[in-house]
Tab-separated table of C-alpha atoms in Angstrom:
chain	number	residue	atom	x	y	z
L	1	MET	CA	-9.472	11.718	-68.751
L	2	THR	CA	-8.065	14.125	-66.209
L	3	GLU	CA	-10.724	16.844	-65.875
L	4	ALA	CA	-14.178	17.113	-64.374
L	5	ILE	CA	-16.868	19.708	-63.668
L	6	LEU	CA	-19.036	19.362	-60.569
L	7	LEU	CA	-22.307	21.280	-60.558
L	8	VAL	CA	-22.788	22.438	-56.966
L	9	GLY	CA	-24.742	25.679	-57.364
L	10	GLY	CA	-28.280	24.568	-56.477
L	11	LYS	CA	-30.168	26.056	-53.536
L	12	GLY	CA	-31.379	22.696	-52.259
L	13	THR	CA	-34.829	24.050	-51.422
L	14	ARG	CA	-36.312	20.545	-51.066
L	15	LEU	CA	-33.779	19.854	-48.317
L	16	ARG	CA	-34.592	22.806	-46.086
L	17	PRO	CA	-33.957	23.455	-43.236
L	18	LEU	CA	-30.717	21.511	-43.837
L	19	THR	CA	-29.673	24.006	-46.503
L	20	VAL	CA	-30.551	27.259	-44.752
L	21	HIS	CA	-26.949	27.791	-43.641
L	22	THR	CA	-25.214	25.079	-45.686
L	23	PRO	CA	-25.223	24.431	-49.454
L	24	LYS	CA	-26.564	20.982	-50.281
L	25	PRO	CA	-23.218	19.451	-51.359
L	26	MET	CA	-21.700	20.524	-48.026
L	27	VAL	CA	-24.334	18.837	-45.840
L	28	ARG	CA	-22.601	15.954	-44.073
L	29	ALA	CA	-23.221	12.398	-45.246
L	30	ALA	CA	-21.382	9.614	-43.440
L	31	GLY	CA	-19.411	12.155	-41.441
L	32	VAL	CA	-18.071	14.406	-44.220
L	33	PRO	CA	-19.615	16.899	-46.650
L	34	PHE	CA	-21.381	14.920	-49.379
L	35	LEU	CA	-19.211	16.605	-52.007
L	36	THR	CA	-16.167	14.885	-50.465
L	37	HIS	CA	-17.489	11.507	-51.603
L	38	GLN	CA	-17.884	12.720	-55.180
L	39	LEU	CA	-14.429	14.282	-55.254
L	40	ALA	CA	-12.830	11.134	-53.848
L	41	ARG	CA	-14.546	8.865	-56.355
L	42	ALA	CA	-13.525	11.110	-59.248
L	43	ARG	CA	-9.930	11.064	-58.019
L	44	ALA	CA	-10.022	7.265	-57.749
L	45	ALA	CA	-11.097	7.143	-61.405
L	46	GLY	CA	-8.066	9.162	-62.526
L	47	VAL	CA	-9.366	12.727	-62.460
L	48	ASP	CA	-6.865	15.257	-61.116
L	49	HIS	CA	-8.360	18.642	-62.095
L	50	ILE	CA	-11.883	19.568	-60.998
L	51	VAL	CA	-13.782	22.816	-61.490
L	52	LEU	CA	-16.623	23.456	-59.038
L	53	ALA	CA	-19.489	25.444	-60.539
L	54	THR	CA	-20.840	27.251	-57.487
L	55	SER	CA	-23.632	29.731	-56.857
L	56	TYR	CA	-25.683	29.413	-53.625
L	57	LEU	CA	-23.509	30.046	-50.540
L	58	ALA	CA	-20.485	29.848	-52.834
L	59	GLU	CA	-18.181	31.240	-50.146
L	60	VAL	CA	-18.411	27.989	-48.143
L	61	PHE	CA	-16.586	25.656	-50.547
L	62	GLU	CA	-13.069	27.033	-50.921
L	63	PRO	CA	-12.303	27.487	-47.195
L	64	TYR	CA	-13.088	23.804	-46.685
L	65	PHE	CA	-11.438	22.175	-49.724
L	66	GLY	CA	-8.790	24.780	-50.589
L	67	ASP	CA	-6.813	23.898	-53.695
L	68	GLY	CA	-7.716	20.218	-53.326
L	69	ALA	CA	-4.174	19.058	-52.536
L	70	SER	CA	-5.318	17.078	-49.486
L	71	LEU	CA	-7.447	14.953	-51.805
L	72	GLY	CA	-4.781	14.665	-54.484
L	73	LEU	CA	-6.650	17.106	-56.712
L	74	HIS	CA	-6.328	20.549	-58.221
L	75	ILE	CA	-9.650	22.285	-57.515
L	76	GLU	CA	-10.781	25.578	-59.014
L	77	TYR	CA	-13.931	27.532	-58.202
L	78	VAL	CA	-16.206	29.509	-60.515
L	79	THR	CA	-19.205	31.361	-59.076
L	80	GLU	CA	-22.339	32.221	-61.037
L	81	GLU	CA	-23.643	35.690	-60.238
L	82	GLU	CA	-27.091	34.556	-61.386
L	83	PRO	CA	-28.178	30.891	-61.597
L	84	LEU	CA	-27.500	29.567	-65.099
L	85	GLY	CA	-28.988	26.074	-65.024
L	86	THR	CA	-27.040	22.882	-65.616
L	87	GLY	CA	-25.953	23.718	-69.163
L	88	GLY	CA	-25.206	27.343	-68.400
L	89	ALA	CA	-23.082	26.341	-65.418
L	90	ILE	CA	-21.046	23.927	-67.543
L	91	ARG	CA	-20.447	26.594	-70.192
L	92	ASN	CA	-19.618	29.196	-67.547
L	93	VAL	CA	-16.581	27.246	-66.325
L	94	ALA	CA	-15.280	26.200	-69.758
L	95	SER	CA	-12.432	28.734	-69.711
L	96	ARG	CA	-10.887	26.884	-66.730
L	97	LEU	CA	-10.570	23.594	-68.612
L	98	HIS	CA	-7.200	22.539	-70.001
L	99	SER	CA	-8.457	19.814	-72.355
L	100	THR	CA	-8.030	19.800	-76.118
L	101	PRO	CA	-11.203	19.841	-78.292
L	102	ASP	CA	-11.512	16.042	-78.569
L	103	ASP	CA	-10.675	15.239	-74.950
L	104	PRO	CA	-13.349	13.855	-72.607
L	105	VAL	CA	-14.589	15.989	-69.707
L	106	LEU	CA	-16.542	14.358	-66.877
L	107	VAL	CA	-19.567	16.253	-65.530
L	108	PHE	CA	-21.365	15.376	-62.272
L	109	ASN	CA	-24.557	16.713	-60.755
L	110	GLY	CA	-23.813	17.617	-57.140
L	111	ASP	CA	-26.721	15.764	-55.520
L	112	ILE	CA	-26.391	12.200	-56.836
L	113	LEU	CA	-24.978	9.343	-54.794
L	114	THR	CA	-23.915	6.639	-57.201
L	115	GLY	CA	-21.787	3.557	-57.578
L	116	LEU	CA	-21.176	4.404	-61.236
L	117	ASP	CA	-18.076	2.850	-62.809
L	118	ILE	CA	-16.627	6.151	-64.012
L	119	ARG	CA	-13.825	4.531	-65.985
L	120	ALA	CA	-16.339	2.354	-67.841
L	121	LEU	CA	-18.359	5.437	-68.809
L	122	VAL	CA	-15.232	7.136	-70.161
L	123	ASN	CA	-14.180	3.983	-72.005
L	124	THR	CA	-17.647	3.729	-73.568
L	125	HIS	CA	-17.356	7.364	-74.645
L	126	ARG	CA	-13.992	6.756	-76.305
L	127	ARG	CA	-14.945	3.438	-77.896
L	128	THR	CA	-18.118	4.801	-79.491
L	129	GLU	CA	-16.533	8.155	-80.397
L	130	ALA	CA	-19.575	9.884	-78.917
L	131	ASP	CA	-20.087	13.618	-78.593
L	132	VAL	CA	-21.718	13.148	-75.186
L	133	SER	CA	-22.088	9.970	-73.143
L	134	LEU	CA	-24.713	9.697	-70.410
L	135	HIS	CA	-24.914	7.486	-67.372
L	136	LEU	CA	-28.359	5.884	-67.444
L	137	THR	CA	-29.933	3.937	-64.624
L	138	GLN	CA	-33.012	1.727	-64.544
L	139	VAL	CA	-35.801	2.504	-62.085
L	140	THR	CA	-38.895	0.559	-61.116
L	141	ASP	CA	-41.223	3.540	-61.497
L	142	PRO	CA	-39.931	6.045	-64.085
L	143	ARG	CA	-42.955	8.371	-63.957
L	144	ALA	CA	-41.095	10.999	-61.919
L	145	TYR	CA	-38.209	11.172	-64.395
L	146	GLY	CA	-37.395	11.989	-67.980
L	147	LEU	CA	-36.934	8.827	-70.036
L	148	VAL	CA	-33.907	8.139	-72.241
L	149	PRO	CA	-34.533	5.293	-74.711
L	150	THR	CA	-31.570	3.849	-76.623
L	151	ASP	CA	-31.131	1.540	-79.615
L	152	GLU	CA	-29.460	-1.892	-79.548
L	153	THR	CA	-26.005	-0.255	-79.618
L	154	GLY	CA	-26.745	2.054	-76.681
L	155	ARG	CA	-27.112	5.157	-78.835
L	156	VAL	CA	-29.682	7.600	-77.432
L	157	THR	CA	-32.749	7.917	-79.664
L	158	ALA	CA	-34.875	10.432	-77.742
L	159	PHE	CA	-35.338	12.455	-74.578
L	160	LEU	CA	-38.882	12.066	-73.288
L	161	GLU	CA	-40.517	14.203	-70.622
L	162	LYS	CA	-42.059	12.619	-67.545
L	163	PRO	CA	-44.609	10.055	-68.836
L	164	GLN	CA	-48.230	10.678	-67.973
L	165	THR	CA	-49.797	7.401	-69.150
L	166	PRO	CA	-48.627	3.750	-69.175
L	167	GLU	CA	-48.355	3.910	-72.973
L	168	GLU	CA	-45.743	6.651	-72.671
L	169	ILE	CA	-43.438	4.511	-70.539
L	170	VAL	CA	-41.339	3.116	-73.391
L	171	THR	CA	-38.261	2.416	-71.254
L	172	ASP	CA	-37.192	2.206	-67.611
L	173	GLN	CA	-33.951	4.073	-68.368
L	174	ILE	CA	-33.499	7.551	-66.929
L	175	ASN	CA	-30.792	10.215	-66.980
L	176	ALA	CA	-28.683	9.518	-63.885
L	177	GLY	CA	-26.861	12.868	-63.765
L	178	ALA	CA	-23.304	11.992	-64.850
L	179	TYR	CA	-21.927	12.716	-68.323
L	180	VAL	CA	-18.796	12.688	-70.420
L	181	PHE	CA	-18.643	15.583	-72.899
L	182	ARG	CA	-16.337	15.943	-75.845
L	183	ARG	CA	-14.603	19.191	-74.861
L	184	SER	CA	-15.582	20.956	-78.100
L	185	VAL	CA	-19.283	20.273	-77.448
L	186	ILE	CA	-19.156	22.334	-74.242
L	187	ASP	CA	-18.165	25.373	-76.328
L	188	THR	CA	-21.411	25.113	-78.327
L	189	ILE	CA	-23.584	25.774	-75.254
L	190	PRO	CA	-24.914	29.367	-75.332
L	191	THR	CA	-23.363	31.849	-72.915
L	192	GLY	CA	-24.886	34.510	-70.695
L	193	ARG	CA	-28.259	32.900	-70.063
L	194	PRO	CA	-29.743	29.919	-68.228
L	195	VAL	CA	-29.510	26.653	-70.153
L	196	SER	CA	-30.717	23.188	-69.154
L	197	VAL	CA	-28.716	20.286	-70.536
L	198	GLU	CA	-31.688	17.993	-69.951
L	199	ARG	CA	-34.325	20.131	-71.688
L	200	GLU	CA	-32.274	22.088	-74.234
L	201	THR	CA	-28.678	20.980	-74.824
L	202	PHE	CA	-29.206	17.237	-75.192
L	203	PRO	CA	-32.410	17.406	-77.293
L	204	ASP	CA	-30.840	20.061	-79.559
L	205	LEU	CA	-27.704	17.972	-80.043
L	206	LEU	CA	-29.827	14.948	-80.918
L	207	SER	CA	-31.856	16.971	-83.418
L	208	ALA	CA	-28.628	18.180	-85.023
L	209	GLY	CA	-27.434	14.612	-85.560
L	210	ALA	CA	-24.845	14.480	-82.793
L	211	HIS	CA	-23.891	11.131	-81.292
L	212	LEU	CA	-25.225	10.759	-77.754
L	213	GLN	CA	-24.344	7.447	-76.164
L	214	GLY	CA	-26.016	5.894	-73.141
L	215	MET	CA	-24.397	3.503	-70.689
L	216	VAL	CA	-26.665	1.694	-68.247
L	217	ASP	CA	-25.163	1.188	-64.793
L	218	SER	CA	-27.653	0.425	-62.028
L	219	THR	CA	-25.273	-0.759	-59.313
L	220	TYR	CA	-26.327	1.986	-56.880
L	221	TRP	CA	-28.073	5.267	-57.551
L	222	LEU	CA	-29.890	7.711	-55.296
L	223	ASP	CA	-31.038	11.287	-55.834
L	224	LEU	CA	-30.378	13.039	-52.515
L	225	GLY	CA	-32.880	15.811	-53.173
L	226	THR	CA	-35.164	15.118	-50.197
L	227	PRO	CA	-34.362	14.818	-46.483
L	228	ALA	CA	-35.489	11.175	-46.406
L	229	ALA	CA	-33.232	10.331	-49.340
L	230	PHE	CA	-30.285	12.208	-47.817
L	231	VAL	CA	-30.603	10.341	-44.520
L	232	ARG	CA	-30.879	7.049	-46.388
L	233	GLY	CA	-27.834	7.869	-48.524
L	234	SER	CA	-25.715	8.643	-45.476
L	235	ALA	CA	-26.757	5.386	-43.836
L	236	ASP	CA	-25.990	3.420	-47.016
L	237	LEU	CA	-22.490	4.919	-47.097
L	238	VAL	CA	-21.872	3.874	-43.500
L	239	LEU	CA	-23.280	0.396	-44.114
L	240	GLY	CA	-21.120	-0.026	-47.225
L	241	ARG	CA	-24.063	-0.323	-49.614
L	242	ALA	CA	-22.939	2.813	-51.450
L	243	PRO	CA	-19.225	2.844	-52.306
L	244	SER	CA	-16.966	5.726	-51.280
L	245	PRO	CA	-13.284	5.945	-50.389
L	246	ALA	CA	-14.057	9.030	-48.279
L	247	VAL	CA	-15.997	7.417	-45.426
L	248	PRO	CA	-13.885	8.357	-42.360
L	249	GLY	CA	-13.841	4.951	-40.745
L	250	ARG	CA	-14.729	1.311	-41.271
L	251	CYS	CA	-18.113	0.530	-42.766
L	252	GLY	CA	-20.548	-0.998	-40.316
L	253	ASP	CA	-23.707	-0.442	-38.318
L	254	ARG	CA	-22.557	2.870	-36.864
L	255	LEU	CA	-19.966	5.593	-37.358
L	256	VAL	CA	-18.919	7.664	-34.357
L	257	LEU	CA	-16.633	10.557	-35.269
L	258	PRO	CA	-13.713	11.727	-33.092
L	259	THR	CA	-14.710	13.823	-30.044
L	260	ALA	CA	-18.298	12.495	-30.180
L	261	ARG	CA	-19.513	10.868	-26.972
L	262	VAL	CA	-21.945	7.971	-26.731
L	263	ALA	CA	-23.181	6.578	-23.414
L	264	PRO	CA	-22.316	2.884	-22.901
L	265	ASP	CA	-25.967	1.789	-22.870
L	266	ALA	CA	-27.104	3.947	-25.801
L	267	LYS	CA	-27.962	1.901	-28.895
L	268	LEU	CA	-26.828	2.964	-32.383
L	269	ALA	CA	-27.635	0.934	-35.491
L	270	GLY	CA	-28.698	1.008	-39.132
L	271	GLY	CA	-25.848	3.164	-40.426
L	272	THR	CA	-26.213	5.882	-37.802
L	273	VAL	CA	-23.598	8.663	-37.768
L	274	VAL	CA	-22.678	10.694	-34.682
L	275	GLY	CA	-20.722	13.820	-35.648
L	276	GLU	CA	-17.818	15.522	-33.921
L	277	GLY	CA	-18.645	16.922	-30.505
L	278	ALA	CA	-22.128	15.409	-30.463
L	279	PHE	CA	-23.452	13.557	-27.415
L	280	VAL	CA	-25.863	10.614	-27.230
L	281	ALA	CA	-26.971	10.097	-23.620
L	282	GLU	CA	-27.810	6.982	-21.679
L	283	GLY	CA	-30.774	4.920	-22.810
L	284	ALA	CA	-31.123	6.747	-26.132
L	285	ARG	CA	-31.780	4.656	-29.254
L	286	VAL	CA	-30.772	5.931	-32.690
L	287	PHE	CA	-31.395	3.935	-35.882
L	288	GLY	CA	-30.450	4.885	-39.450
L	289	SER	CA	-30.014	8.546	-38.539
L	290	THR	CA	-27.481	11.341	-38.841
L	291	ILE	CA	-26.526	13.329	-35.749
L	292	LEU	CA	-24.573	16.371	-36.925
L	293	PRO	CA	-21.670	17.934	-34.982
L	294	GLY	CA	-22.436	19.374	-31.575
L	295	ALA	CA	-25.972	17.961	-31.354
L	296	VAL	CA	-27.250	16.493	-28.075
L	297	ILE	CA	-29.581	13.505	-27.738
L	298	GLU	CA	-30.867	13.367	-24.179
L	299	PRO	CA	-31.614	10.226	-22.129
L	300	GLY	CA	-34.288	7.883	-23.434
L	301	ALA	CA	-34.842	9.663	-26.755
L	302	VAL	CA	-35.679	7.419	-29.718
L	303	ILE	CA	-34.627	8.614	-33.169
L	304	THR	CA	-35.286	6.710	-36.395
L	305	ASP	CA	-34.437	7.649	-40.015
L	306	SER	CA	-33.954	11.291	-39.041
L	307	LEU	CA	-31.374	14.046	-39.279
L	308	ILE	CA	-30.506	16.177	-36.268
L	309	GLY	CA	-28.846	19.478	-37.176
L	310	THR	CA	-25.666	21.030	-35.854
L	311	ARG	CA	-25.933	22.021	-32.163
L	312	ALA	CA	-29.587	20.915	-32.034
L	313	ARG	CA	-30.980	19.205	-28.944
L	314	VAL	CA	-33.545	16.428	-28.597
L	315	GLY	CA	-35.074	16.204	-25.130
L	316	GLU	CA	-35.548	13.216	-22.884
L	317	ARG	CA	-37.967	10.518	-24.063
L	318	SER	CA	-38.824	12.413	-27.250
L	319	ILE	CA	-39.551	10.176	-30.242
L	320	LEU	CA	-38.551	11.276	-33.758
L	321	THR	CA	-39.293	9.236	-36.867
L	322	GLY	CA	-38.466	10.428	-40.378
L	323	THR	CA	-37.929	14.016	-39.273
L	324	VAL	CA	-35.402	16.793	-39.846
L	325	ILE	CA	-34.321	19.082	-37.021
L	326	GLY	CA	-32.617	22.296	-38.143
L	327	ASP	CA	-29.366	23.686	-36.778
L	328	GLY	CA	-29.673	24.946	-33.205
L	329	ALA	CA	-33.286	23.825	-32.745
L	330	VAL	CA	-34.441	22.461	-29.391
L	331	ILE	CA	-37.031	19.710	-29.051
L	332	GLY	CA	-38.192	19.596	-25.454
L	333	PRO	CA	-38.766	16.357	-23.531
L	334	ASP	CA	-41.701	14.024	-24.251
L	335	ASN	CA	-42.503	15.206	-27.768
L	336	GLU	CA	-43.309	12.957	-30.706
L	337	LEU	CA	-42.595	13.979	-34.316
L	338	THR	CA	-43.381	11.651	-37.194
L	339	ASP	CA	-42.664	11.220	-40.896
L	340	GLY	CA	-42.117	14.421	-42.842
L	341	ALA	CA	-41.872	16.814	-39.903
L	342	ARG	CA	-39.296	19.590	-40.333
L	343	VAL	CA	-38.289	21.845	-37.458
L	344	TRP	CA	-36.635	25.070	-38.559
L	345	CYS	CA	-33.263	26.292	-37.404
L	346	ASP	CA	-33.182	27.654	-33.834
L	347	ALA	CA	-36.866	26.835	-33.263
L	348	GLN	CA	-37.867	25.667	-29.793
L	349	ILE	CA	-40.613	23.151	-29.084
L	350	PRO	CA	-41.606	23.165	-25.397
L	351	PRO	CA	-41.892	19.920	-23.431
L	352	ARG	CA	-44.966	17.739	-24.141
L	353	SER	CA	-46.181	20.040	-26.929
L	354	LEU	CA	-46.447	17.755	-29.981
L	355	ARG	CA	-47.716	14.210	-30.204
L	356	PHE	CA	-49.121	11.989	-32.964
L	357	SER	CA	-50.230	9.046	-30.882
L	358	PRO	CA	-52.364	8.802	-27.738
L	359	ASP	CA	-50.668	9.195	-24.382
L	360	GLN	CA	-50.037	5.908	-22.667
């Protein structure tokens, strides 16, 4: 296997305001755009040619990654004029593939952080002579996902929509968002219209008698679709819980990027990242959070499980827990924002304006 398609065209609406100015795969996780981790893991598995299927803010990708040479890759870019869905995006880039009809082509969703053994998935695909092989993962509560039951050999037997009753939960296996396609199967996807591989391509292939093989790998898997999940994923990369050869430093309790400044008595822990040019002032405490480049954390601020946008500022003694602060926003001193709060880009919250607990 030498080729892969990465689907990076989504708008990332669940991640706003992080994705107002930045496409979801380019939001920084553990100090680099999240897409960097996926590209590096694909390269480590033997992939050398990758096609990025772009759409939303497509102009951002190529200036950053170029032709991929710095990562040991050859990267090409194909932009959808109108969103085509997962299947439509795969079909839209097919002309850029070099594979022969029976060759395997790896396909990744652009918002999944995973420890998947890519080589094992490809080997399973070859050994079983499948038309499509799917990475499956097991989850404790599968109600939010489509279920993918398999027989004793791992062959997929059905694709079931999100279960509504306990009786409908026939398996804990779900589609984990990474596939190996036989190259010729990609050419059967309709062109010129939106297509979902999950709702149309895979069920239609199964109905037609195609061989769809599942491989369960539950080593690490996280859908980064929400701000809380994204912050957690970044922290797990820094802590070494999620594997990636692209983390720009040693795994540990904190990652401070070059040109960032941290006061000697500031406390960083839990996989916290401080981006380039950011500043964490004296007495500040930051746990399990991402501080993006150029952000400022003023003295005595306490930040937990949060993401602070590029060039944003958090005022003295402000307390943030489970919140997202957009690029350029300013949180004045002595505010308190709790779980789920999102402050939009360039917004300004005056001092002592928001609080969720009584004043002491």
